[in-house]
PDB file of C-alpha atoms and ligand atoms in Angstrom:
ATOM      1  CA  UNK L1485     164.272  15.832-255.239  1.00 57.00           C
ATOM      2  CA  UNK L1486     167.588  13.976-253.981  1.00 70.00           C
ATOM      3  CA  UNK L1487     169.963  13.566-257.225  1.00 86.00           C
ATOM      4  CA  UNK L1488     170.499  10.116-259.057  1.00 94.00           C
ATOM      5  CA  UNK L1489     172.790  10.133-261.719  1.00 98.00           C
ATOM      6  CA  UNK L1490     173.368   7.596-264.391  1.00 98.00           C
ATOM      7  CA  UNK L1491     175.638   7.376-267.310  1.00 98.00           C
ATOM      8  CA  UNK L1492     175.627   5.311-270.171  1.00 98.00           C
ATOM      9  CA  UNK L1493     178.697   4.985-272.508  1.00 98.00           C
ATOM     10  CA  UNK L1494     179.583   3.406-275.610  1.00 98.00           C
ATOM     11  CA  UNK L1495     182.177   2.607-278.169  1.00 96.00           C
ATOM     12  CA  UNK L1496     182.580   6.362-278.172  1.00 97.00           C
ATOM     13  CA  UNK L1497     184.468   6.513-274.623  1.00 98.00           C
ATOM     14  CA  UNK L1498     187.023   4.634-275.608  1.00 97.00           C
ATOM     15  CA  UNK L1499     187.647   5.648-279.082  1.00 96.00           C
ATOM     16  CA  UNK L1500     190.243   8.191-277.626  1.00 96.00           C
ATOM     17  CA  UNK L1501     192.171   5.346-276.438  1.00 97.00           C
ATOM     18  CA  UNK L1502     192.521   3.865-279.959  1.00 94.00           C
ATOM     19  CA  UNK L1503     189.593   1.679-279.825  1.00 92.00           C
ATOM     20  CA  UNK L1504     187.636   1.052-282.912  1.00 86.00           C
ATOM     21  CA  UNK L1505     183.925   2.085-282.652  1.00 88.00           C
ATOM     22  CA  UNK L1506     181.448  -0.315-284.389  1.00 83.00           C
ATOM     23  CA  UNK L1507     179.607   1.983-286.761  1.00 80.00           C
ATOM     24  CA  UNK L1508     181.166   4.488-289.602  1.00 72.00           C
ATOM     25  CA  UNK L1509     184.575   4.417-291.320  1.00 69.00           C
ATOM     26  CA  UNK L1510     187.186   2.174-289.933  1.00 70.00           C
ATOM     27  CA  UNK L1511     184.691   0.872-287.542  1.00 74.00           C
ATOM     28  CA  UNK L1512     184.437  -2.735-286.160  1.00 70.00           C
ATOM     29  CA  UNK L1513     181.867  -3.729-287.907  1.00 68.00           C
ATOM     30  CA  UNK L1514     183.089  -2.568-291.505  1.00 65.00           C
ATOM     31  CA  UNK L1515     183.920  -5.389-293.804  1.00 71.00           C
ATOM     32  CA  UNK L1516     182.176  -7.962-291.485  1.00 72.00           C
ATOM     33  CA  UNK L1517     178.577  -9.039-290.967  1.00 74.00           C
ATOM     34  CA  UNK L1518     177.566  -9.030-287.665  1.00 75.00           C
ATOM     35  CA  UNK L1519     175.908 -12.327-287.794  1.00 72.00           C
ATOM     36  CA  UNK L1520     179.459 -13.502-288.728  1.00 79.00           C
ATOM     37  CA  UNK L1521     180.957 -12.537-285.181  1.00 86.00           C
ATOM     38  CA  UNK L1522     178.175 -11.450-282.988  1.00 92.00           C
ATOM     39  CA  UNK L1523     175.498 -14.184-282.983  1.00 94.00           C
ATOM     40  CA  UNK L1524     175.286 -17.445-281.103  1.00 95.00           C
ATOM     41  CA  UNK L1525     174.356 -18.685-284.844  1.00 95.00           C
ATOM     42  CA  UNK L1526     178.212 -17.562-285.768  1.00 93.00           C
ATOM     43  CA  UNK L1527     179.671 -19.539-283.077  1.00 96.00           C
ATOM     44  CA  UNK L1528     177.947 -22.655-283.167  1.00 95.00           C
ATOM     45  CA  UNK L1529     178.321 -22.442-287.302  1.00 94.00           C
ATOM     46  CA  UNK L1530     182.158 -21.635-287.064  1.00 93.00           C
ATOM     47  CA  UNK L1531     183.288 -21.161-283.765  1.00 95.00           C
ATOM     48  CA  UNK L1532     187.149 -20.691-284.443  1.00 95.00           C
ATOM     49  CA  UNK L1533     186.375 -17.647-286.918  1.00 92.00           C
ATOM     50  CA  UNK L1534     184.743 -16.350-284.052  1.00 94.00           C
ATOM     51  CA  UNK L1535     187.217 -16.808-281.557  1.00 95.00           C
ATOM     52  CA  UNK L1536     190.060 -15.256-283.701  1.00 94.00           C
ATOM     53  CA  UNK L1537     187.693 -11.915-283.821  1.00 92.00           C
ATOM     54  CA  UNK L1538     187.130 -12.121-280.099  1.00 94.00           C
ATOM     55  CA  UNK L1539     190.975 -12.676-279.554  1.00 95.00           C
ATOM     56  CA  UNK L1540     191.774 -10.053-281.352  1.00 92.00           C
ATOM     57  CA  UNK L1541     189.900  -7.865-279.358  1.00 92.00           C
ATOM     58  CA  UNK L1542     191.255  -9.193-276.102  1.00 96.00           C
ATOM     59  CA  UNK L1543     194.762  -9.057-277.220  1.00 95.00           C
ATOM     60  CA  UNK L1544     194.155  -5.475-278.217  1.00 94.00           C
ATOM     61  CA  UNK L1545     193.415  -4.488-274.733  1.00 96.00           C
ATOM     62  CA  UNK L1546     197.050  -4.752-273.775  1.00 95.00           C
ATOM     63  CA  UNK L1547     197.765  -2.306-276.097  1.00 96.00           C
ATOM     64  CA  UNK L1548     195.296   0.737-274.828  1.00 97.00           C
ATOM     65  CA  UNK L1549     195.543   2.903-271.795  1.00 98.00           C
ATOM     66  CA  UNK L1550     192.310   4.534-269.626  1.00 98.00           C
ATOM     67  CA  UNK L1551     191.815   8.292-271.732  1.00 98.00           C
ATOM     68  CA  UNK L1552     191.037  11.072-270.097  1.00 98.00           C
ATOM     69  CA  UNK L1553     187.245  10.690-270.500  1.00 98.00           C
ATOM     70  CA  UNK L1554     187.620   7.150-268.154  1.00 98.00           C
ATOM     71  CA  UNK L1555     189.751   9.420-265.874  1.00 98.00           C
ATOM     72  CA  UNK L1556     187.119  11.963-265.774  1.00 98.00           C
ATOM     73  CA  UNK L1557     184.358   9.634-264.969  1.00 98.00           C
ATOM     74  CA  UNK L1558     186.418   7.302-262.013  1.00 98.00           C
ATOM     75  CA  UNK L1559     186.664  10.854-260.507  1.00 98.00           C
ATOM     76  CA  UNK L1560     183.244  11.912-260.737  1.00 98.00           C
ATOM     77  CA  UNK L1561     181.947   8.768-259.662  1.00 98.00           C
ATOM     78  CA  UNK L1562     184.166   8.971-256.458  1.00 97.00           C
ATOM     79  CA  UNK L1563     183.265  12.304-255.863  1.00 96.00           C
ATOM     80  CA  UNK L1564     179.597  11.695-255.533  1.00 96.00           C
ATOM     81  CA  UNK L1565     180.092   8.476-253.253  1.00 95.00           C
ATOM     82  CA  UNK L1566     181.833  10.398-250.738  1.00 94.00           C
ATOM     83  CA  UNK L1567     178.617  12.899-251.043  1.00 92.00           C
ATOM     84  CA  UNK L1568     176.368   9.269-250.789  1.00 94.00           C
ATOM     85  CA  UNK L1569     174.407  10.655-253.855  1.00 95.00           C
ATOM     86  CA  UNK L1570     173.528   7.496-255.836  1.00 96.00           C
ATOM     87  CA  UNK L1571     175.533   6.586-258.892  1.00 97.00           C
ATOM     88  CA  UNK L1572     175.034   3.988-261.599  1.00 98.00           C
ATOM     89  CA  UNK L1573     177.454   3.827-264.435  1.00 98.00           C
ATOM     90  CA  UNK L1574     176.662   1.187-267.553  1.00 98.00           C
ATOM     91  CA  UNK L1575     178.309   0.562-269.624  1.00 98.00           C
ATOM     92  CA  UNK L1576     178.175  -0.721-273.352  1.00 98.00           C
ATOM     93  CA  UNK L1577     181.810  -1.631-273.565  1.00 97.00           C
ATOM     94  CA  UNK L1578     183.488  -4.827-273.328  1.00 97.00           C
ATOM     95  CA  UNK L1579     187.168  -3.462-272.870  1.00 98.00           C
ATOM     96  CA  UNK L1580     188.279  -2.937-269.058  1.00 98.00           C
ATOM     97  CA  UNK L1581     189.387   0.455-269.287  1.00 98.00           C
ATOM     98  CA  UNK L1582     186.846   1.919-267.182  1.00 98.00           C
ATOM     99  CA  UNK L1583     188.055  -0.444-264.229  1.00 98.00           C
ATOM    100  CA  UNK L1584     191.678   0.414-265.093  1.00 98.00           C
ATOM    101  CA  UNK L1585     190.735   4.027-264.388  1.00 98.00           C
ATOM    102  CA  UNK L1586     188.948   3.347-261.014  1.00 98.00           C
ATOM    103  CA  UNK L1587     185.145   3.196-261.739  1.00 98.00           C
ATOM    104  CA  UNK L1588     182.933   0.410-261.178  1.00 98.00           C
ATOM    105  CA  UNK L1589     180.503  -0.260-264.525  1.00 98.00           C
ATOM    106  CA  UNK L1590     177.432  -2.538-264.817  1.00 98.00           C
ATOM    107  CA  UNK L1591     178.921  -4.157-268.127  1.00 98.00           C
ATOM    108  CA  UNK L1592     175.764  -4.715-270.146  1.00 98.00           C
ATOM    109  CA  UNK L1593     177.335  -6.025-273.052  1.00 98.00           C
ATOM    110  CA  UNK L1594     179.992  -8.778-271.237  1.00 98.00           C
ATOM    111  CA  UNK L1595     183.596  -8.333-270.944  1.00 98.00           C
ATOM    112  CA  UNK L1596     186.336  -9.263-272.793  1.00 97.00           C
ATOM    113  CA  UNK L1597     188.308 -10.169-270.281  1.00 97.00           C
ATOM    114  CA  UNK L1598     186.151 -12.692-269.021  1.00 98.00           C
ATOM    115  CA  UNK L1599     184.846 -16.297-270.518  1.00 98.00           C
ATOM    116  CA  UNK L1600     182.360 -18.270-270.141  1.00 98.00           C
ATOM    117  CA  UNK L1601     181.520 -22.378-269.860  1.00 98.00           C
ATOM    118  CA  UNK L1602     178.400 -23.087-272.046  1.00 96.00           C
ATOM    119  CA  UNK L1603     178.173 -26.535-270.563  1.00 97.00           C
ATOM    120  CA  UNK L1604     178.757 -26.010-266.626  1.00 98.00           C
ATOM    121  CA  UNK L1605     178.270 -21.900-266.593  1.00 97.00           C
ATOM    122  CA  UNK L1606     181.579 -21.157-265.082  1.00 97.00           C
ATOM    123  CA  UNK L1607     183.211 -17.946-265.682  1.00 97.00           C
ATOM    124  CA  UNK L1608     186.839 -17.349-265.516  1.00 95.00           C
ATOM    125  CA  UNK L1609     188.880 -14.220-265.654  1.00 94.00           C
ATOM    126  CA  UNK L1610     191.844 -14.857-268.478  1.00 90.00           C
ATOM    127  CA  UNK L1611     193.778 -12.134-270.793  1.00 91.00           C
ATOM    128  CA  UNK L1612     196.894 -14.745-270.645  1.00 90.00           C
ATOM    129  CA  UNK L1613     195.419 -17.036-273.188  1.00 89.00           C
ATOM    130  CA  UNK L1614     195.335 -14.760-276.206  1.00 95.00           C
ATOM    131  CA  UNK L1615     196.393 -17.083-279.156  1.00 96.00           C
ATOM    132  CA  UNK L1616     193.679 -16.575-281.888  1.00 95.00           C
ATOM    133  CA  UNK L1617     193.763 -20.276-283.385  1.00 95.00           C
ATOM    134  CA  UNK L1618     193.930 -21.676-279.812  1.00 96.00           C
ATOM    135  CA  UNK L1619     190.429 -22.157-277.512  1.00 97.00           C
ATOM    136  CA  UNK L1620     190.743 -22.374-274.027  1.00 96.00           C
ATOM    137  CA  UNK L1621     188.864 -25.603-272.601  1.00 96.00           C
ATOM    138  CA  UNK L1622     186.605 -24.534-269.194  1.00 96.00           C
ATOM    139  CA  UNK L1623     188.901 -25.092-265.961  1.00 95.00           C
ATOM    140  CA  UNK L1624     186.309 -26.397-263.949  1.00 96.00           C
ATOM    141  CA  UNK L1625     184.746 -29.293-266.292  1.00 97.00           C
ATOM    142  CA  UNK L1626     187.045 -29.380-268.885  1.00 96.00           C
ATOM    143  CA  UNK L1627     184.203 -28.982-271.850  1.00 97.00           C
ATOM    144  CA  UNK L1628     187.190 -27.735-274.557  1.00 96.00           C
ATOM    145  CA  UNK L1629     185.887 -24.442-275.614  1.00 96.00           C
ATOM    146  CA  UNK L1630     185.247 -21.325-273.428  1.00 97.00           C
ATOM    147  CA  UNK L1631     183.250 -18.737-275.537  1.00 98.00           C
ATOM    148  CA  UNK L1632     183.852 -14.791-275.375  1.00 98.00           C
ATOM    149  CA  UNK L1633     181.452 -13.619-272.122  1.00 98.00           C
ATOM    150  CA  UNK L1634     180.147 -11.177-274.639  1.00 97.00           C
ATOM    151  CA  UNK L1635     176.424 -10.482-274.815  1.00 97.00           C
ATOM    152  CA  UNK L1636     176.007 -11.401-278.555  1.00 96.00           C
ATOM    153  CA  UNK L1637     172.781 -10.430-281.083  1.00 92.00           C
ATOM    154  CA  UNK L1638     169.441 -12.117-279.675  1.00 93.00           C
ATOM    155  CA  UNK L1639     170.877 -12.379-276.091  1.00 96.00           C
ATOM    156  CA  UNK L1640     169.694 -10.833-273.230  1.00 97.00           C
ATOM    157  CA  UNK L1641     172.136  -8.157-272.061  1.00 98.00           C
ATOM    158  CA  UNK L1642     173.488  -8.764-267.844  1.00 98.00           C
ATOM    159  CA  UNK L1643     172.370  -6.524-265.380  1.00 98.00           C
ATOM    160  CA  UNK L1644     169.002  -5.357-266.678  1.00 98.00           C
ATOM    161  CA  UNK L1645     167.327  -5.324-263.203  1.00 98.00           C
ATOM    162  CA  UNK L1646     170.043  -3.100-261.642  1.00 98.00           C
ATOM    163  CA  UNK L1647     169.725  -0.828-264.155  1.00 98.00           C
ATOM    164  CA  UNK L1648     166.153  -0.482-264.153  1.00 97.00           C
ATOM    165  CA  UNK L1649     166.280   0.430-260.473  1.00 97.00           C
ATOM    166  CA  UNK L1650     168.721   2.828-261.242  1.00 97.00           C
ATOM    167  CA  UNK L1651     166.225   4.263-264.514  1.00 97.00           C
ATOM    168  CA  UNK L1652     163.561   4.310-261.976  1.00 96.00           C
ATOM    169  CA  UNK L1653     164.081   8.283-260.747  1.00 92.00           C
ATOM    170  CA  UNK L1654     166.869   9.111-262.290  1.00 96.00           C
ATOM    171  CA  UNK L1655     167.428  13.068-262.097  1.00 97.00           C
ATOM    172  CA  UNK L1656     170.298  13.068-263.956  1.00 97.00           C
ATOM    173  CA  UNK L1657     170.996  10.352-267.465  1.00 98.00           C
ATOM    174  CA  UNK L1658     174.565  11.158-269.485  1.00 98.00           C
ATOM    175  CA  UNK L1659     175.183   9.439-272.531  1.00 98.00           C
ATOM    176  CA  UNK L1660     178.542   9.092-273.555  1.00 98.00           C
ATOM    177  CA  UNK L1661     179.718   8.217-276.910  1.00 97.00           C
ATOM    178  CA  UNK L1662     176.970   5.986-278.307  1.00 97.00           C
ATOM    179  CA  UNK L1663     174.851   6.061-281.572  1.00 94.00           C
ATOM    180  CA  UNK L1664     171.289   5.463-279.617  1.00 92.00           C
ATOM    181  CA  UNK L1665     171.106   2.468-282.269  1.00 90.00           C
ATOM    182  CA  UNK L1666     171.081  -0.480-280.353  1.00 92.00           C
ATOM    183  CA  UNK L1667     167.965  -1.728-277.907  1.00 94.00           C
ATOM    184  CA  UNK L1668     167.933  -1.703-275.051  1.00 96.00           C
ATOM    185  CA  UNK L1669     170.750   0.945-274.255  1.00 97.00           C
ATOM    186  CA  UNK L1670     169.439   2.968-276.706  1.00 96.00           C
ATOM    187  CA  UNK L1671     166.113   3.342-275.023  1.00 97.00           C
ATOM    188  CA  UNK L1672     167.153   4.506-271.379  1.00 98.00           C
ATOM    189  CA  UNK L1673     167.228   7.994-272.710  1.00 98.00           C
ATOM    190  CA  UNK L1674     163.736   8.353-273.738  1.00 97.00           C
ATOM    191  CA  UNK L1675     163.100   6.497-270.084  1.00 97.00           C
ATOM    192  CA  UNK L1676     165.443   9.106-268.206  1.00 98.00           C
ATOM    193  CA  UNK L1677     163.509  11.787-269.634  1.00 97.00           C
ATOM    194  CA  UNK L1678     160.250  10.449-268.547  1.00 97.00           C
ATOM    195  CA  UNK L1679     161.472   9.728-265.130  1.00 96.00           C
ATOM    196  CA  UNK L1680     161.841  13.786-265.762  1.00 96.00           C
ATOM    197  CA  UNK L1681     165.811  13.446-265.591  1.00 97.00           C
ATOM    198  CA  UNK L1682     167.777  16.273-266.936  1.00 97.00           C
ATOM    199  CA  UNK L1683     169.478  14.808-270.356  1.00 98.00           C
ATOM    200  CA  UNK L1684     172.789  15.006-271.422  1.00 98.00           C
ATOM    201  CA  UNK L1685     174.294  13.569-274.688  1.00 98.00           C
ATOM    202  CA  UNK L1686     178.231  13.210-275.877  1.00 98.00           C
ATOM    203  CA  UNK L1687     179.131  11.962-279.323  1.00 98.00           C
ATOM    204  CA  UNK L1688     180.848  13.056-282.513  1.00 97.00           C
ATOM    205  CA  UNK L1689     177.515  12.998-284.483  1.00 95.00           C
ATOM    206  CA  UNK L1690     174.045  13.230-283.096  1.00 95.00           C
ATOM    207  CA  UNK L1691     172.584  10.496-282.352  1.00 94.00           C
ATOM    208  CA  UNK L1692     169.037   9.002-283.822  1.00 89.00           C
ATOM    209  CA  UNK L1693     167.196   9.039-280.592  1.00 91.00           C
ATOM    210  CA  UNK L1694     168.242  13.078-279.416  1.00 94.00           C
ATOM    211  CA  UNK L1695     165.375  15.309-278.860  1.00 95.00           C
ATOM    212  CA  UNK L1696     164.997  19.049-278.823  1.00 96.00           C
ATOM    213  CA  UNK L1697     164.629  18.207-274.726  1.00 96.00           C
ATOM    214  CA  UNK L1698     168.141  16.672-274.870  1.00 98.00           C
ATOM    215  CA  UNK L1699     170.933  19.184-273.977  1.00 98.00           C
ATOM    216  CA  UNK L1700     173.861  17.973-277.041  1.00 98.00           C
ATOM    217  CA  UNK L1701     177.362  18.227-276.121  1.00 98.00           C
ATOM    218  CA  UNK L1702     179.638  17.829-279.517  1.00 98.00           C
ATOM    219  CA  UNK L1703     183.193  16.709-279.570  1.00 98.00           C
ATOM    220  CA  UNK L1704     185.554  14.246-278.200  1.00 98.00           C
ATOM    221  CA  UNK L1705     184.729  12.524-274.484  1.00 98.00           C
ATOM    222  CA  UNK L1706     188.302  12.900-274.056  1.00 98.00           C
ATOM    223  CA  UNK L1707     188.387  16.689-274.457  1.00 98.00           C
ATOM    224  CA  UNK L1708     184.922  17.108-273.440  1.00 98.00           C
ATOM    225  CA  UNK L1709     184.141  15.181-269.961  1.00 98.00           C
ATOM    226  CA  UNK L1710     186.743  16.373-267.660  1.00 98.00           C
ATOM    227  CA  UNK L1711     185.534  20.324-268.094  1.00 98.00           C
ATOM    228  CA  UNK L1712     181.667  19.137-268.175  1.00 98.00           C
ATOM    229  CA  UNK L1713     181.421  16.390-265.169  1.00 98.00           C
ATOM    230  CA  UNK L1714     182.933  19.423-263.117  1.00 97.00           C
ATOM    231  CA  UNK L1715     180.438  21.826-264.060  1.00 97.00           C
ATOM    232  CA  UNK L1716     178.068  19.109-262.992  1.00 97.00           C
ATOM    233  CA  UNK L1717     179.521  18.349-259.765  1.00 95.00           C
ATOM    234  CA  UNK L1718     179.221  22.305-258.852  1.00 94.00           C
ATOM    235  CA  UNK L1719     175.736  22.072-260.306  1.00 92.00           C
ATOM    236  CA  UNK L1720     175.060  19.303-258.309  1.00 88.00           C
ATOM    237  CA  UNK L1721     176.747  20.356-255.099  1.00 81.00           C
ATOM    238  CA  UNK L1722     178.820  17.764-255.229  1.00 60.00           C
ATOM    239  CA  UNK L1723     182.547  19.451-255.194  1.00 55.00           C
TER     240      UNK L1723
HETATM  241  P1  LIG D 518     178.725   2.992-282.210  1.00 53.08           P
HETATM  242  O1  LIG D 518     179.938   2.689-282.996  1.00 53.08           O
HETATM  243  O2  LIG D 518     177.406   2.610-282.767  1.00 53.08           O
HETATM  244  O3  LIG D 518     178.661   4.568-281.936  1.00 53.08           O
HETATM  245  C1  LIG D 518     179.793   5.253-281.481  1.00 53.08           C
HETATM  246  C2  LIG D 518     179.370   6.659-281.094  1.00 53.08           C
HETATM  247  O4  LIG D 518     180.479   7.277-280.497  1.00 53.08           O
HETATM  248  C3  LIG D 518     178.917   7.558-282.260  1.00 53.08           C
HETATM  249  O5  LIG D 518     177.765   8.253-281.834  1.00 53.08           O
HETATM  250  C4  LIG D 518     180.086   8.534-282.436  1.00 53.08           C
HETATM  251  O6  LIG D 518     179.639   9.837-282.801  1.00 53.08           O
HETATM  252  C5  LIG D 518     180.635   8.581-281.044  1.00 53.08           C
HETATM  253  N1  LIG D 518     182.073   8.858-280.959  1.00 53.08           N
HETATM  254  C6  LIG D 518     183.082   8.412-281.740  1.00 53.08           C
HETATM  255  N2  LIG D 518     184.260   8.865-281.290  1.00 53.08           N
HETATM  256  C7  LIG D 518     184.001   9.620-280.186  1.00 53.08           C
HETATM  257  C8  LIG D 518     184.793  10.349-279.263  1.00 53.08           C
HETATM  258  N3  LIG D 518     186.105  10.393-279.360  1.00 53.08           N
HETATM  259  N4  LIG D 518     184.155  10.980-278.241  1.00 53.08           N
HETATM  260  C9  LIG D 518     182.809  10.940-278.115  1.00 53.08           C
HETATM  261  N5  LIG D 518     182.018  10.267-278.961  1.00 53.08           N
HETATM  262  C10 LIG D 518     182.595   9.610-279.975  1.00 53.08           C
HETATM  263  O7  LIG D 518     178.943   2.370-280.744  1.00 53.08           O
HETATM  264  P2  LIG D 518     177.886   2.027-279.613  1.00 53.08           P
HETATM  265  O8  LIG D 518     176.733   2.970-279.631  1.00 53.08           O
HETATM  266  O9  LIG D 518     178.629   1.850-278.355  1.00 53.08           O
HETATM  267  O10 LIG D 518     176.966  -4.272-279.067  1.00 53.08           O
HETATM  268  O11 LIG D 518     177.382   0.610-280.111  1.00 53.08           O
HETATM  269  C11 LIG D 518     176.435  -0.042-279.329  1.00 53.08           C
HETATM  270  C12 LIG D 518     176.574  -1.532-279.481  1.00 53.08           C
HETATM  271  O12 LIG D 518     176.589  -1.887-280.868  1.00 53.08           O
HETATM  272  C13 LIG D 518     177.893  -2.091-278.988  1.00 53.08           C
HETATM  273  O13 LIG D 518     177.949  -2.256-277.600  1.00 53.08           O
HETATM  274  C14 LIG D 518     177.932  -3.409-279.682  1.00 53.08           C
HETATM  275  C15 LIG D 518     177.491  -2.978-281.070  1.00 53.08           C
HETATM  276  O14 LIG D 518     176.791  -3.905-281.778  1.00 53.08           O
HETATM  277  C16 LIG D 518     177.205  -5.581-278.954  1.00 53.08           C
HETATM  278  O15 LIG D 518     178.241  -6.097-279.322  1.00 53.08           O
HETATM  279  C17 LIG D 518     176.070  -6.345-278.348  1.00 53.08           C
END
């Protein structure tokens, strides 16, 4: 059977750039709800404490560099294009670092970098505007707040039907840095392994939805990636 890889990553990727993950110690999520920050409850309730955690996160991105896990993965993905073999990567994240180090995601989740008009449905590309007390009114109609193009809690996440064509006989399903706790990312593993894909998992702990099928990889994507996506791409035939 021709190869079809995808790989999912999470908070987990980029946590070797100096990006907070959401769950455990010092994570994003510590000391806040997530209905406070993360709901379109939150922002209709109180918008502006919603903005200054969402502008705090895009200032932030000025601040982080692509690790060598993103590096890894821009390679690998460029590697297998020149071979045609097809390649899906999704991912979780909001921040751009992926981009920065040459891949091309399917952000699932939204993107920091970009906002979005809630009365005309434009989107705009902005990291200039960055002042947390400040919204940014919609350049097209002028409605005066932009929200965070972030998929929040009870929203559908983007690119679903991309990524179930890429599910759909997938030989090959990597996940990258991610707890397996949140639906729907969390259930393309069990759905890679019944398209009979060979699974692969990276984290720091194991995550709730590994099986004894799953092949678990333990440390950080950073130090682990670079030496395991070239063992794949021999494996694969790829190099
Ligand atoms: P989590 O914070 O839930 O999980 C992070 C995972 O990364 C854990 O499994 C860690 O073991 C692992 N990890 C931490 N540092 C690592 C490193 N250096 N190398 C490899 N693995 C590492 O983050 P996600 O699973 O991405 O959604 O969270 C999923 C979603 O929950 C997020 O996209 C966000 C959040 O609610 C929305 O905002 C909609």
């Amino acid at each position: 059977m021709a190869d079809s890889i995808v790989i999912l990553t999470g908070a987990g990727a980029s946590a070797d750039s100096g990006l907070a993950t959401f769950r455990g110690p010092g994570g994003l999520w510590e000391g806040r709800q997530v209905e406070d920050v993360a709901t379109p409850e939150a922002w209709s309730l109180d918008p502006a404490q919603v903005w200054r955690f969402y502008q705090m996160r895009r200032a932030a991105l000025s601040r982080v560099q692509p690790n060598a896990a993103h590096r890894a993965l821009a390679a690998f993905e460029l590697q297998l294009k020149r071979r045609c073999i097809p390649f899906v990567l999704v991912t979780q994240n909001v921040d751009d670092l992926h981009e920065r180090a040459g891949s091309t995601p399917l952000h699932m989740h939204g993107e920091l970098a970009s906002l979005r008009c809630e009365a005309c449905g434009a989107r705009c590309r902005d990291l200039q505007g960055l002042d947390p007390n400040r919204f940014i009114p919609c350049p097209r109609c002028e409605y005066p707040r932009l929200r965070p193009d972030i998929v929040w809690f009870g929203e559908m996440p983007f690119h679903m039907s991309a990524i179930e064509d890429a599910m759909a006989g997938c030989t090959l399903f990597l996940a990258i840095g991610t707890s397996g706790a949140v639906y729907p990312a969390a259930g393309f593993l069990e759905i890679a392994r019944a398209e009979g894909a060979v699974t692969i998992i990276n984290s720091l702990e194991q995550p709730g939805n590994l099986t004894p099928e799953d092949r678990y990889v333990e440390g950080r994507a950073a130090e682990v990636l670079p030496e395991l996506l070239e063992e794949l791409l021999t494996e694969i035939g790829a190099e």
